[in-house]
mmCIF file of C-alpha atoms in Angstrom:
data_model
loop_
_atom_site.group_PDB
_atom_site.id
_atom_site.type_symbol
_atom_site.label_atom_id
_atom_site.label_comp_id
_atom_site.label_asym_id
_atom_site.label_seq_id
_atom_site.Cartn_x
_atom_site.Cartn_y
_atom_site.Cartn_z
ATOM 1 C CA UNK A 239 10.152 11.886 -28.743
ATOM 2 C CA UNK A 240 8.812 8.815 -30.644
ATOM 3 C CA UNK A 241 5.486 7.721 -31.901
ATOM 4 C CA UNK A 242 3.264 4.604 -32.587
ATOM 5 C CA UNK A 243 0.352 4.310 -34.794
ATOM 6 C CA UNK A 244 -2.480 2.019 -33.525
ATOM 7 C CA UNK A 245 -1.840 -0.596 -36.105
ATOM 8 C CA UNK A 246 2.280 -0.879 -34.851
ATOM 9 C CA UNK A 247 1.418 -1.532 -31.117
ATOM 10 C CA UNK A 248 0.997 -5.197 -31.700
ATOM 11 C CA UNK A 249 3.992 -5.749 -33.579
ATOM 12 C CA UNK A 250 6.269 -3.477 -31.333
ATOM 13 C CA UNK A 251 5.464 -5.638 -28.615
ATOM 14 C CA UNK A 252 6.348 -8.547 -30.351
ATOM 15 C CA UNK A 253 9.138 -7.716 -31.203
ATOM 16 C CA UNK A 254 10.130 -7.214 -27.852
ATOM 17 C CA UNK A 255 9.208 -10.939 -26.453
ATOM 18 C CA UNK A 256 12.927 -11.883 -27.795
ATOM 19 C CA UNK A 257 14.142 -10.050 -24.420
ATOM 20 C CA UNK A 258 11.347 -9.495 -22.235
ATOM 21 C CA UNK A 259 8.681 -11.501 -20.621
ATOM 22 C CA UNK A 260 6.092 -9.404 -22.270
ATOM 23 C CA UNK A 261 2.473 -8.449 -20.703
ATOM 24 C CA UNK A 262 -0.134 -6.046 -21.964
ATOM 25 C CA UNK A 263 -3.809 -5.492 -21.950
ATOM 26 C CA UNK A 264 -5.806 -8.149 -23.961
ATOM 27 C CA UNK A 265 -9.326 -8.644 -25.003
ATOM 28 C CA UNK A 266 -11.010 -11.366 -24.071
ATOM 29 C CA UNK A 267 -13.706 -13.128 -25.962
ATOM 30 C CA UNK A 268 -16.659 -11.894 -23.249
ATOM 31 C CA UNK A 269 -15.784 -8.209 -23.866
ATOM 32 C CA UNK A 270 -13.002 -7.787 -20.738
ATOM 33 C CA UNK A 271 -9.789 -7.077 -20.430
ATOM 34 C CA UNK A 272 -7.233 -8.684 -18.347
ATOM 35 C CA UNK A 273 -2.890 -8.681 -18.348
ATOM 36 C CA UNK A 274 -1.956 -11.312 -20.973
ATOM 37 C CA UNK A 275 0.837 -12.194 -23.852
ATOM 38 C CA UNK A 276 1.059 -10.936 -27.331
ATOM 39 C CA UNK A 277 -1.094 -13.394 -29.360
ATOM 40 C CA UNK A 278 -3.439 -14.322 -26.442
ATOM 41 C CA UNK A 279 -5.961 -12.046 -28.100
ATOM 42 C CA UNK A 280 -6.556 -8.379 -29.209
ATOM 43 C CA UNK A 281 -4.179 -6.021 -27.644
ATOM 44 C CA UNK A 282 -6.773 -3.512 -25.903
ATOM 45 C CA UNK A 283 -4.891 -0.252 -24.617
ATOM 46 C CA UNK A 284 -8.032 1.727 -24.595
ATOM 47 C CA UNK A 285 -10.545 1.319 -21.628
ATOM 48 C CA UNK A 286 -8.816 3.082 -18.692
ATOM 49 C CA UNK A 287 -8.067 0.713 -15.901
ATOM 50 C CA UNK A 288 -8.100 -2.661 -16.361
ATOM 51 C CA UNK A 289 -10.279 -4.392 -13.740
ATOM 52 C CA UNK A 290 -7.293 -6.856 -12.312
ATOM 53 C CA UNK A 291 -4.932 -5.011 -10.275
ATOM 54 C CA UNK A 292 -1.483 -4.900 -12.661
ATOM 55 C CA UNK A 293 0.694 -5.060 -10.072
ATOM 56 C CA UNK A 294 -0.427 -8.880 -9.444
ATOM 57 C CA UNK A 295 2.937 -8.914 -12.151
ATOM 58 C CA UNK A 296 5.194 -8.851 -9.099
ATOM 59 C CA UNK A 297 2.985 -10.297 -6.925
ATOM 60 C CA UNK A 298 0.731 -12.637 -8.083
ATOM 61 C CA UNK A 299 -2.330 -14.392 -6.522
ATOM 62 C CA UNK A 300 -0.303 -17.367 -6.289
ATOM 63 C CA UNK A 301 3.498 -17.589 -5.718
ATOM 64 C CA UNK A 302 6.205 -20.498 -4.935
ATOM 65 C CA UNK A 303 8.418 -20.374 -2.394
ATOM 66 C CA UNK A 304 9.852 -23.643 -2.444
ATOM 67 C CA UNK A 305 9.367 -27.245 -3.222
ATOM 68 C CA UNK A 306 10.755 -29.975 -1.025
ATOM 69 C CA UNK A 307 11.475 -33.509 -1.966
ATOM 70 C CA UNK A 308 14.398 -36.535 -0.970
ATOM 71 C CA UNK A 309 16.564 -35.259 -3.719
ATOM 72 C CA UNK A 310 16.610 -31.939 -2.414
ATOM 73 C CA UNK A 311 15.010 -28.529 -1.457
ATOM 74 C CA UNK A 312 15.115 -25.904 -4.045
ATOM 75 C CA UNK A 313 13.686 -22.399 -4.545
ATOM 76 C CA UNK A 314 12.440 -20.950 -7.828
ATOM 77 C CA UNK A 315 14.966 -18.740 -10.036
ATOM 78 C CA UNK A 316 14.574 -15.669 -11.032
ATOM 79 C CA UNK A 317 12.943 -15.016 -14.642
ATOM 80 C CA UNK A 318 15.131 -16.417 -17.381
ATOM 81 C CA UNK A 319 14.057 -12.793 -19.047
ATOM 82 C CA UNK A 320 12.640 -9.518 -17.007
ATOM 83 C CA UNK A 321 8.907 -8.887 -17.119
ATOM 84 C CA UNK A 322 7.950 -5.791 -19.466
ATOM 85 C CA UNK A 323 4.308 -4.950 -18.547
ATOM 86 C CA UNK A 324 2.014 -2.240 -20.067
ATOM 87 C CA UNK A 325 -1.590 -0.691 -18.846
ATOM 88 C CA UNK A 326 -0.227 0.958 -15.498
ATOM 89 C CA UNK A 327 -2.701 4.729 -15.449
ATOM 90 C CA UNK A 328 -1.231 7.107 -13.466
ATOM 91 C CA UNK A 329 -2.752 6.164 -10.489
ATOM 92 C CA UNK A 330 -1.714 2.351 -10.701
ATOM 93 C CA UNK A 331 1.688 3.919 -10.981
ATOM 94 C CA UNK A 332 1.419 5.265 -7.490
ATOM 95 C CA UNK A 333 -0.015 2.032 -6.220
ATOM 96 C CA UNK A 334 2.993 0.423 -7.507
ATOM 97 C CA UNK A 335 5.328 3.021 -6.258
ATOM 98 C CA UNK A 336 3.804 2.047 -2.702
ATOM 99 C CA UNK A 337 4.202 -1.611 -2.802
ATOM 100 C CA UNK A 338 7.569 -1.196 -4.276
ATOM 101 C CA UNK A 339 7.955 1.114 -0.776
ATOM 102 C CA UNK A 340 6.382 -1.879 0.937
ATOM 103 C CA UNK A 341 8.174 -4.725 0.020
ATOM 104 C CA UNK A 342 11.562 -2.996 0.567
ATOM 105 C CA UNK A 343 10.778 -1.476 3.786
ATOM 106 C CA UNK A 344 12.957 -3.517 6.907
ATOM 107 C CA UNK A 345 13.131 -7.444 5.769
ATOM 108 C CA UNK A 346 13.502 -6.664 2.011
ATOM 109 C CA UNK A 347 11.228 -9.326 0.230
ATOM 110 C CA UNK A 348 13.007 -11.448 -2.188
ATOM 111 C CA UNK A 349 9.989 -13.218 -3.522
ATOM 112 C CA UNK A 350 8.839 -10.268 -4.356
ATOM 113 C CA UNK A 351 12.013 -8.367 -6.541
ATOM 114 C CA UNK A 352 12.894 -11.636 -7.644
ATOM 115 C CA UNK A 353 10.042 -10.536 -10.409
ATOM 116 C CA UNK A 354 10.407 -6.382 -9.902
ATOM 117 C CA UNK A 355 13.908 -6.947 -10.130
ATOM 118 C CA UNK A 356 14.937 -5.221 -13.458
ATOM 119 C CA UNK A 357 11.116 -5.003 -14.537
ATOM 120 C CA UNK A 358 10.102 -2.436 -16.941
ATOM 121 C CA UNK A 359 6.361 -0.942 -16.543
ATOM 122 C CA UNK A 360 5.052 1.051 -19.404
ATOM 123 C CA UNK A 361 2.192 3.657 -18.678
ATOM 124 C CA UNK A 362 -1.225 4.668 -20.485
ATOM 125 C CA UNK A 363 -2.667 7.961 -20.460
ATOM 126 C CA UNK A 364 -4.099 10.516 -23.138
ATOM 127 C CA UNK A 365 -7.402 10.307 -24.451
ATOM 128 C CA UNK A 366 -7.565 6.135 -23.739
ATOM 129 C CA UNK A 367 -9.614 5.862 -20.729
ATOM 130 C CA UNK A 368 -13.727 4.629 -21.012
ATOM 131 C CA UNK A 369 -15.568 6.701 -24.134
ATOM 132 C CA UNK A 370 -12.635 8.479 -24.916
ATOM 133 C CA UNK A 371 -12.607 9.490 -21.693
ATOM 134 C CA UNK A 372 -8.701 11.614 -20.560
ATOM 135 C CA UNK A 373 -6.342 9.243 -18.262
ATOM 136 C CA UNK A 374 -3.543 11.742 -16.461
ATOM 137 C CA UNK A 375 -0.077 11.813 -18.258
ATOM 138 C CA UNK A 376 1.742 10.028 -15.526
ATOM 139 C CA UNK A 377 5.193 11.800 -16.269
ATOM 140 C CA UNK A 378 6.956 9.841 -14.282
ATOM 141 C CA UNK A 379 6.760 6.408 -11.923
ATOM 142 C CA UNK A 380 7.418 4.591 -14.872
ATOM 143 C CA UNK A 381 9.893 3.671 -17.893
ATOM 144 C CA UNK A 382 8.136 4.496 -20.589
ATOM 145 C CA UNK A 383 4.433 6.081 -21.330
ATOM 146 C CA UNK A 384 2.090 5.403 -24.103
ATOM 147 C CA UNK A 385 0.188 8.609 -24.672
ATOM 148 C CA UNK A 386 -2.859 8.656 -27.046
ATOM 149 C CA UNK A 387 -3.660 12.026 -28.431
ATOM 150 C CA UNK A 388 -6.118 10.171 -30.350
ATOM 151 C CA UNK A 389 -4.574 9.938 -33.510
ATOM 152 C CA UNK A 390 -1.252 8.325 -32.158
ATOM 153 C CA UNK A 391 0.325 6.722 -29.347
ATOM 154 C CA UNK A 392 2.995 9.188 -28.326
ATOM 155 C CA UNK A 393 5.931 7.430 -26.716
ATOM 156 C CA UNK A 394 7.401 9.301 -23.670
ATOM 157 C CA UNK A 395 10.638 7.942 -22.317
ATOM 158 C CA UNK A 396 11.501 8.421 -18.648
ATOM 159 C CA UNK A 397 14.326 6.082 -18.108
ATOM 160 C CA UNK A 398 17.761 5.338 -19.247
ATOM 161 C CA UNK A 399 15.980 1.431 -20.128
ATOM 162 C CA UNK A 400 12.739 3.039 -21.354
ATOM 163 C CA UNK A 401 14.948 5.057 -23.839
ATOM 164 C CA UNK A 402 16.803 2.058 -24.786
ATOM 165 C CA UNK A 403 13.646 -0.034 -25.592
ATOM 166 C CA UNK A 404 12.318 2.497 -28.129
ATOM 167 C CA UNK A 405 15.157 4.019 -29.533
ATOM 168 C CA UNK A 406 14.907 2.304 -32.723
ATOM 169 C CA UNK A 407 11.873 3.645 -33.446
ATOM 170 C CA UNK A 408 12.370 6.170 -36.328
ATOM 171 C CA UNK A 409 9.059 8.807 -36.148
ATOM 172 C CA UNK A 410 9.942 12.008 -33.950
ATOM 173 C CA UNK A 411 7.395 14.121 -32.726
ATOM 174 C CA UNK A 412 8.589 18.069 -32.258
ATOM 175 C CA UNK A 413 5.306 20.046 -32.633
ATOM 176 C CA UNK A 414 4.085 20.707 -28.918
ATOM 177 C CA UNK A 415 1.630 17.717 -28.646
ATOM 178 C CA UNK A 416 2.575 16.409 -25.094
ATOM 179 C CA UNK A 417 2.615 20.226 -23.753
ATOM 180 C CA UNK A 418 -0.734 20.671 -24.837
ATOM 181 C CA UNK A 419 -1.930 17.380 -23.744
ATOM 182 C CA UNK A 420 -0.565 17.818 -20.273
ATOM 183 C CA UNK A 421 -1.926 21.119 -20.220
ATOM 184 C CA UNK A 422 -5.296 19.680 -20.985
ATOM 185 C CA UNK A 423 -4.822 17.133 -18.499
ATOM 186 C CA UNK A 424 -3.811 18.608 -15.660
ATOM 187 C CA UNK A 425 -4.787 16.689 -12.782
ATOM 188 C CA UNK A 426 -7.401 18.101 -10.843
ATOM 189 C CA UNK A 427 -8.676 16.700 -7.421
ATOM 190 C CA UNK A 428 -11.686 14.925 -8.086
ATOM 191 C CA UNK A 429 -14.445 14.513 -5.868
ATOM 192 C CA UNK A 430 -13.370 10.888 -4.519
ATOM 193 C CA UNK A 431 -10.246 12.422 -3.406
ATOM 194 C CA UNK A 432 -11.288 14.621 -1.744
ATOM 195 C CA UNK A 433 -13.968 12.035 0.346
ATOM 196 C CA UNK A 434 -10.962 9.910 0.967
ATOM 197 C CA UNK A 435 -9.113 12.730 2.565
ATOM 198 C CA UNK A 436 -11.849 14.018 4.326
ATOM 199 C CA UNK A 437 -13.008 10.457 5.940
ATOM 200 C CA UNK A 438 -9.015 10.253 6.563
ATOM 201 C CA UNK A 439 -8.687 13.044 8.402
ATOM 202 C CA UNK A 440 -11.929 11.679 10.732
ATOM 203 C CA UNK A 441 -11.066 8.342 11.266
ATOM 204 C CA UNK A 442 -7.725 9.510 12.822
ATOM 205 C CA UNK A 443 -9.485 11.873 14.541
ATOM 206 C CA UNK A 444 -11.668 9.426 16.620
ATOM 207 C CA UNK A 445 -14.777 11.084 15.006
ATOM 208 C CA UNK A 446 -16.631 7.294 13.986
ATOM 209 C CA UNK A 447 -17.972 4.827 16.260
ATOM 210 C CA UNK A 448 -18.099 1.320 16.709
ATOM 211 C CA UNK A 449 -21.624 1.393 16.028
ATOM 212 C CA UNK A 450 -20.640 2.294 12.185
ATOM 213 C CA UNK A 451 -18.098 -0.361 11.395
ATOM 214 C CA UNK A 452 -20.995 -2.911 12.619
ATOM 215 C CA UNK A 453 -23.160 -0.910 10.353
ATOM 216 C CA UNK A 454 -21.191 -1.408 7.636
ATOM 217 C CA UNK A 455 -19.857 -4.659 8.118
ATOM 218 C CA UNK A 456 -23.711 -6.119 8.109
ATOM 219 C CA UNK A 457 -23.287 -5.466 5.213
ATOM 220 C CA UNK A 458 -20.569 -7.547 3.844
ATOM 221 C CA UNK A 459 -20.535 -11.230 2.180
ATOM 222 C CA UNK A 460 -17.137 -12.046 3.006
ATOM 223 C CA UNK A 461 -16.500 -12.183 -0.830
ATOM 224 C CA UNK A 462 -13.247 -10.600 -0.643
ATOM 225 C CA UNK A 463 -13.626 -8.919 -3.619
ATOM 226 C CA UNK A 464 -12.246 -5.578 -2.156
ATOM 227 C CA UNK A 465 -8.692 -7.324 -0.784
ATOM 228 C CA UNK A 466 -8.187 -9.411 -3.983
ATOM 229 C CA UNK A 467 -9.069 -6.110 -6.804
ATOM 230 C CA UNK A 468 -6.784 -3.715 -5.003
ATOM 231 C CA UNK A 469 -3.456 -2.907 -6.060
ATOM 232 C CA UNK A 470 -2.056 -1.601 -2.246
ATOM 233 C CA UNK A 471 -3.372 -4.917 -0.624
ATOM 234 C CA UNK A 472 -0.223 -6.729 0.330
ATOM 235 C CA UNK A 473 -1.628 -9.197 2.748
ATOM 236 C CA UNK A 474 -1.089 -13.096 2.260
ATOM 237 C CA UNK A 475 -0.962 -16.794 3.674
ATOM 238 C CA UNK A 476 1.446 -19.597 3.231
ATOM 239 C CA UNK A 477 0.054 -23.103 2.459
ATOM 240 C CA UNK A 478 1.847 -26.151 1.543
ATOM 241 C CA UNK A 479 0.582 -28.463 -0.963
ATOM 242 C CA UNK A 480 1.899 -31.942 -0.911
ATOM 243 C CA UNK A 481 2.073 -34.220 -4.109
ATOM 244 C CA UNK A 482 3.969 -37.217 -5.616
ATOM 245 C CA UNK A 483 6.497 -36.716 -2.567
ATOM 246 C CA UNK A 484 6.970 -33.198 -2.723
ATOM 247 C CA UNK A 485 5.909 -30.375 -0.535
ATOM 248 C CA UNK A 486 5.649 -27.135 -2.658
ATOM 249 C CA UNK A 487 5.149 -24.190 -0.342
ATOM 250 C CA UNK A 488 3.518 -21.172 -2.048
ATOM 251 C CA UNK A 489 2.456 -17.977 -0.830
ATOM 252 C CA UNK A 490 -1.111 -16.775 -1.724
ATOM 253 C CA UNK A 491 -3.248 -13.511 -1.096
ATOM 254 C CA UNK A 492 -5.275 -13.452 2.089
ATOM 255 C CA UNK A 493 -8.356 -11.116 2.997
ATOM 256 C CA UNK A 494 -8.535 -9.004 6.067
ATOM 257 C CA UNK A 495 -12.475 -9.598 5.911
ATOM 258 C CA UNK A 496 -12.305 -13.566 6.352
ATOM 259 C CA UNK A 497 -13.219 -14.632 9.628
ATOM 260 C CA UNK A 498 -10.003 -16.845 10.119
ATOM 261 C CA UNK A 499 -7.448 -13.341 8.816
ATOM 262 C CA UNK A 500 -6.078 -13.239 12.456
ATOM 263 C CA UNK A 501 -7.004 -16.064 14.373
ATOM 264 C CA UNK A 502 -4.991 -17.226 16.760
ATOM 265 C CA UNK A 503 -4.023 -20.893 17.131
ATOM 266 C CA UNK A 504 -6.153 -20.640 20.584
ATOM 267 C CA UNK A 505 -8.710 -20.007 18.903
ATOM 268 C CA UNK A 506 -9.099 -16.292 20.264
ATOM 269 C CA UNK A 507 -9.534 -13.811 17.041
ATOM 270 C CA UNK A 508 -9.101 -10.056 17.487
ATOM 271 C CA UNK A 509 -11.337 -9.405 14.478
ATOM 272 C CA UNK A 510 -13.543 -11.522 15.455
ATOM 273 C CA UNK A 511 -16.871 -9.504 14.114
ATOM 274 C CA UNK A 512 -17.275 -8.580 10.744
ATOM 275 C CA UNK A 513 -17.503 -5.059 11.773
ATOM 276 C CA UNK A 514 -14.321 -5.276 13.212
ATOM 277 C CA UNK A 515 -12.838 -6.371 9.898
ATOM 278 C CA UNK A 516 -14.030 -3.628 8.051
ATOM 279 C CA UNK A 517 -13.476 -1.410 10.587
ATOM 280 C CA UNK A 518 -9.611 -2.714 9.879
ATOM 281 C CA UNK A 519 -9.939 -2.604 5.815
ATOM 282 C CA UNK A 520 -10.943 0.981 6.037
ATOM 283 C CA UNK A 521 -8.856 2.421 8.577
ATOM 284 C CA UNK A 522 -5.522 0.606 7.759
ATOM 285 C CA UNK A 523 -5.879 2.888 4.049
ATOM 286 C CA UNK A 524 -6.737 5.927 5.757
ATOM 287 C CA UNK A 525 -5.525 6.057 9.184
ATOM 288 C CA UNK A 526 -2.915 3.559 9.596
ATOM 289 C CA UNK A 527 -0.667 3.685 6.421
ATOM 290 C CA UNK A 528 -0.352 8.050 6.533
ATOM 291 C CA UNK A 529 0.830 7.108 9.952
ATOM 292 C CA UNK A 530 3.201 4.505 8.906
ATOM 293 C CA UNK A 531 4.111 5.713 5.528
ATOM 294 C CA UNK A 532 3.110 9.139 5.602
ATOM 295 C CA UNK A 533 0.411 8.830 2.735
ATOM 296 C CA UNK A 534 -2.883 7.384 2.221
ATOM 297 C CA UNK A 535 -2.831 3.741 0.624
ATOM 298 C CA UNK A 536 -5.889 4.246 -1.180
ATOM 299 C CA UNK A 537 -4.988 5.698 -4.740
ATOM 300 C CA UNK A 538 -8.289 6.529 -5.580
ATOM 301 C CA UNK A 539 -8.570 3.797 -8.769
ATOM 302 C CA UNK A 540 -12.050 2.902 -7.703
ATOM 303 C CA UNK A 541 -11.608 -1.065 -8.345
ATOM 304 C CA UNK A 542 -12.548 -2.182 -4.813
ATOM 305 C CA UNK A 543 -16.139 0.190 -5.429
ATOM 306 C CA UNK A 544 -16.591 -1.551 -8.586
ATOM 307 C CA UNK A 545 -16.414 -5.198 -7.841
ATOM 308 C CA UNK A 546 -19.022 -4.610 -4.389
ATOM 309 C CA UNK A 547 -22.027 -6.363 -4.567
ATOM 310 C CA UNK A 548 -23.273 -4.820 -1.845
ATOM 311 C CA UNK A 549 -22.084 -1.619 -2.523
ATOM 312 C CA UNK A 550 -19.497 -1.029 0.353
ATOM 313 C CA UNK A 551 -16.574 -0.181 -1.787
ATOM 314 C CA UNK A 552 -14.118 2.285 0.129
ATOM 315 C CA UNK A 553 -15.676 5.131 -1.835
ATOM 316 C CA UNK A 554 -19.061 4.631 -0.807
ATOM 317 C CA UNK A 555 -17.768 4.058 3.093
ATOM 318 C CA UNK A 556 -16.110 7.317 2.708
ATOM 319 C CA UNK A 557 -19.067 9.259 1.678
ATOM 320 C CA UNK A 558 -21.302 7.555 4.383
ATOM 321 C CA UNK A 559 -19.092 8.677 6.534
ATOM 322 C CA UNK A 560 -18.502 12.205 6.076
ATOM 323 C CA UNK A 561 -22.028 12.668 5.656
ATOM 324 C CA UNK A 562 -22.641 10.823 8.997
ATOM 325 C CA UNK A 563 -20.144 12.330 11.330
ATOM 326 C CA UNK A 564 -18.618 15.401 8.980
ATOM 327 C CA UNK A 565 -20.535 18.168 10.878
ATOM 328 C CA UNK A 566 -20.299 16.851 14.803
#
C-alpha cells in the first residue's frame, strides 16, 4: 500500500492531467468548495462532503445532445481523455453506484457513459471530514481511496486501473494503519438512518395522509434546491436553443417540485398541488425506489437538509413523520 504526504497531493494530480481529465475538490476564494481542475485554486480534500453533488461529473446540470445546422447534424464525442475525479465519501460512492444502476437499467443511456465510460473516481475517508471529524473507509465502490490518518494520505487501491495510476509511487505502508483505522471507523447506523428507514417502512405502509404532504408542501418555495443538491436525482428536460442557424439540443436537470414537472400538453397536471409534489419527492426515495430497485435512494449525505431554507430537507420530513404517525 502507498502513501501521500499533504504537500504531494497537488503535484500527483498534476501529474496525472497528461492522461486524465482531472477533477478534485478546490477552494474557492469565499471559503467553499466545489469540483474543479488542478490550478483553479487550493486543492481542499478536507471538509467531508462537498456541497455540489460529485456525480454532476457524469451528469452534469447541463448536457448536449446534439447540434443541428445545413451542413449537418452531429452529436458530441466522447472525452478526448477519461474523467479522473476525487472527493466521492463513502456515501457519495453509493449514490453513484445507484445512478450507475440507473442509467444502465433497460434503454442504456449513452449520454450518460459517454462520460462514466472508463472514468476513474477516487474516494476520501479517514480523519478528513468537518473538524477533523472521521468519514467511513469506503473499501470499495471506487478505484482508488485517499485515506487520511492525519498525518498522511494513505492510498488504497481497489482496481486493476486504480493500481495502475499509483503504482509509481515509491512509499509502502506495512505497519497496520488501515486495520486500525477501519476498526475505528466502523460504520455504525446513525440516527438519520435509522429515521429514513423508519419513515420508509410507513410511507409504504399507508400510515401518512394527504393532509401531511399539504402540510409540508406549504411549506416549500419551489427553489429546487433539494432536486438540484442531490446526488440520486436523475430527473431532466430537453430544450433546444437556437443560434446563428443552429439548433443545439441539450438536456438539463428538472425538479419534481416545479409546478410545470408533469404537465401535460392539455394542460391537466397530476401534481398539480405543491403537496402533491412533495408528497412525490419523498416517497419516490423511500417507497418507490426499494420497490423498484430494492433499496432506498436516499444515501443519507444530508445535502438536500442543508441547502432548505425552510427547513424541509428529507431528514427533517422523516422525523416529522415518525413522530407524527410512528405510534398509530
Amino acid at each position: 500500500m502507498k502513501y501521500l504526504s499533504n504537500e504531494q497531493i497537488p503535484d500527483f494530480f498534476s501529474s496525472l492531467q497528461a492522461t486524465h481529465e482531472v477533477r478534485l475538490p478546490i477552494m474557492l476564494p469565499d471559503g467553499t468548495r466545489c469540483l474543479g481542475h488542478p490550478g483553479d485554486g487550493t486543492v481542499a480534500l478536507f471538509g467531508g462532503a462537498l456541497p455540489a453533488k460529485p456525480t454532476a461529473a457524469f451528469f452534469p446540470h447541463e448536457g448536449p445532445v446534439f447540434v443541428a445546422a445545413s451542413e449537418g447534424f452531429t452529436e458530441p464525442s466522447a472525452p478526448e481523455k477519461p474523467l479522473l475525479v476525487v472527493g466521492f465519501t463513502s456515501r457519495d460512492l453509493a449514490c453513484l453506484r445507484f445512478i450507475d444502476r440507473f442509467f444502465a437499467e433497460g434503454w442504456r443511456d449513452d449520454i450518460y457513459f459517454r462520460n462514466r465510460q472508463g472514468a476513474l473516481v477516487v474516494g476520501v475517508s479517514g480523519y478528513c471530514g468537518p473538524g477533523g471529524a472521521s468519514l467511513a473507509l469506503a473499501d470499495g465502490d471506487c478505484d482508488f481511496e485517499l485515506v487520511w490518518d492525519r498525518t498522511r494520505w494513505l492510498v488504497v487501491s481497489h482496481t486493476g486501473a486504480g493500481s495502475a495510476i499509483v503504482e509509481g509511487l515509491a512509499e509502502t505502508v506495512s505497519d497496520g494503519t488501515l486495520e486500525r483505522l477501519r476498526k475505528e471507523m466502523a460504520v455504525y447506523e446513525d440516527e438519520n438512518e435509522k429515521a429514513i428507514r423508519r419513515a420508509s417502512e410507513l410511507i409504504r405502509a399507508d400510515r401518512v395522509p394527504d393532509t401531511f404532504w399539504s402540510e409540508i408542501g406549504d411549506r416549500c418555495i419551489a427553489c429546487t434546491g433539494c432536486n438540484l443538491a442531490c446526488p440520486t436525482c436523475t430527473c431532466f428536460g430537453v430544450q433546444d436553443w437556437r443560434y446563428a442557424g443552429r439548433v443545439k439540443r441539450s438536456r438539463m436537470w428538472d425538479s419534481c417540485q416545479l409546478d410545470g414537472f408533469m404537465r401535460e400538453a392539455s394542460g391537466h397536471n397530476p401534481l398539480g398541488t405543491e403537496g402533491l409534489r412533495t408528497r412525490r419527492r419523498i416517497h419516490h426515495k423511500l417507497a418507490a425506489d426499494p420497490d423498484r430497485w430494492g433499496e432506498i435512494s436516499c444515501f443519507v449525505c444530508g445535502r438536500c437538509d442543508a441547502v432548505c431554507p425552510t427547513g424541509i430537507g428529507i431528514f427533517a420530513v422523516a422525523r416529522e413523520l415518525i413522530e407524527r404517525f410512528g405510534n398509530i
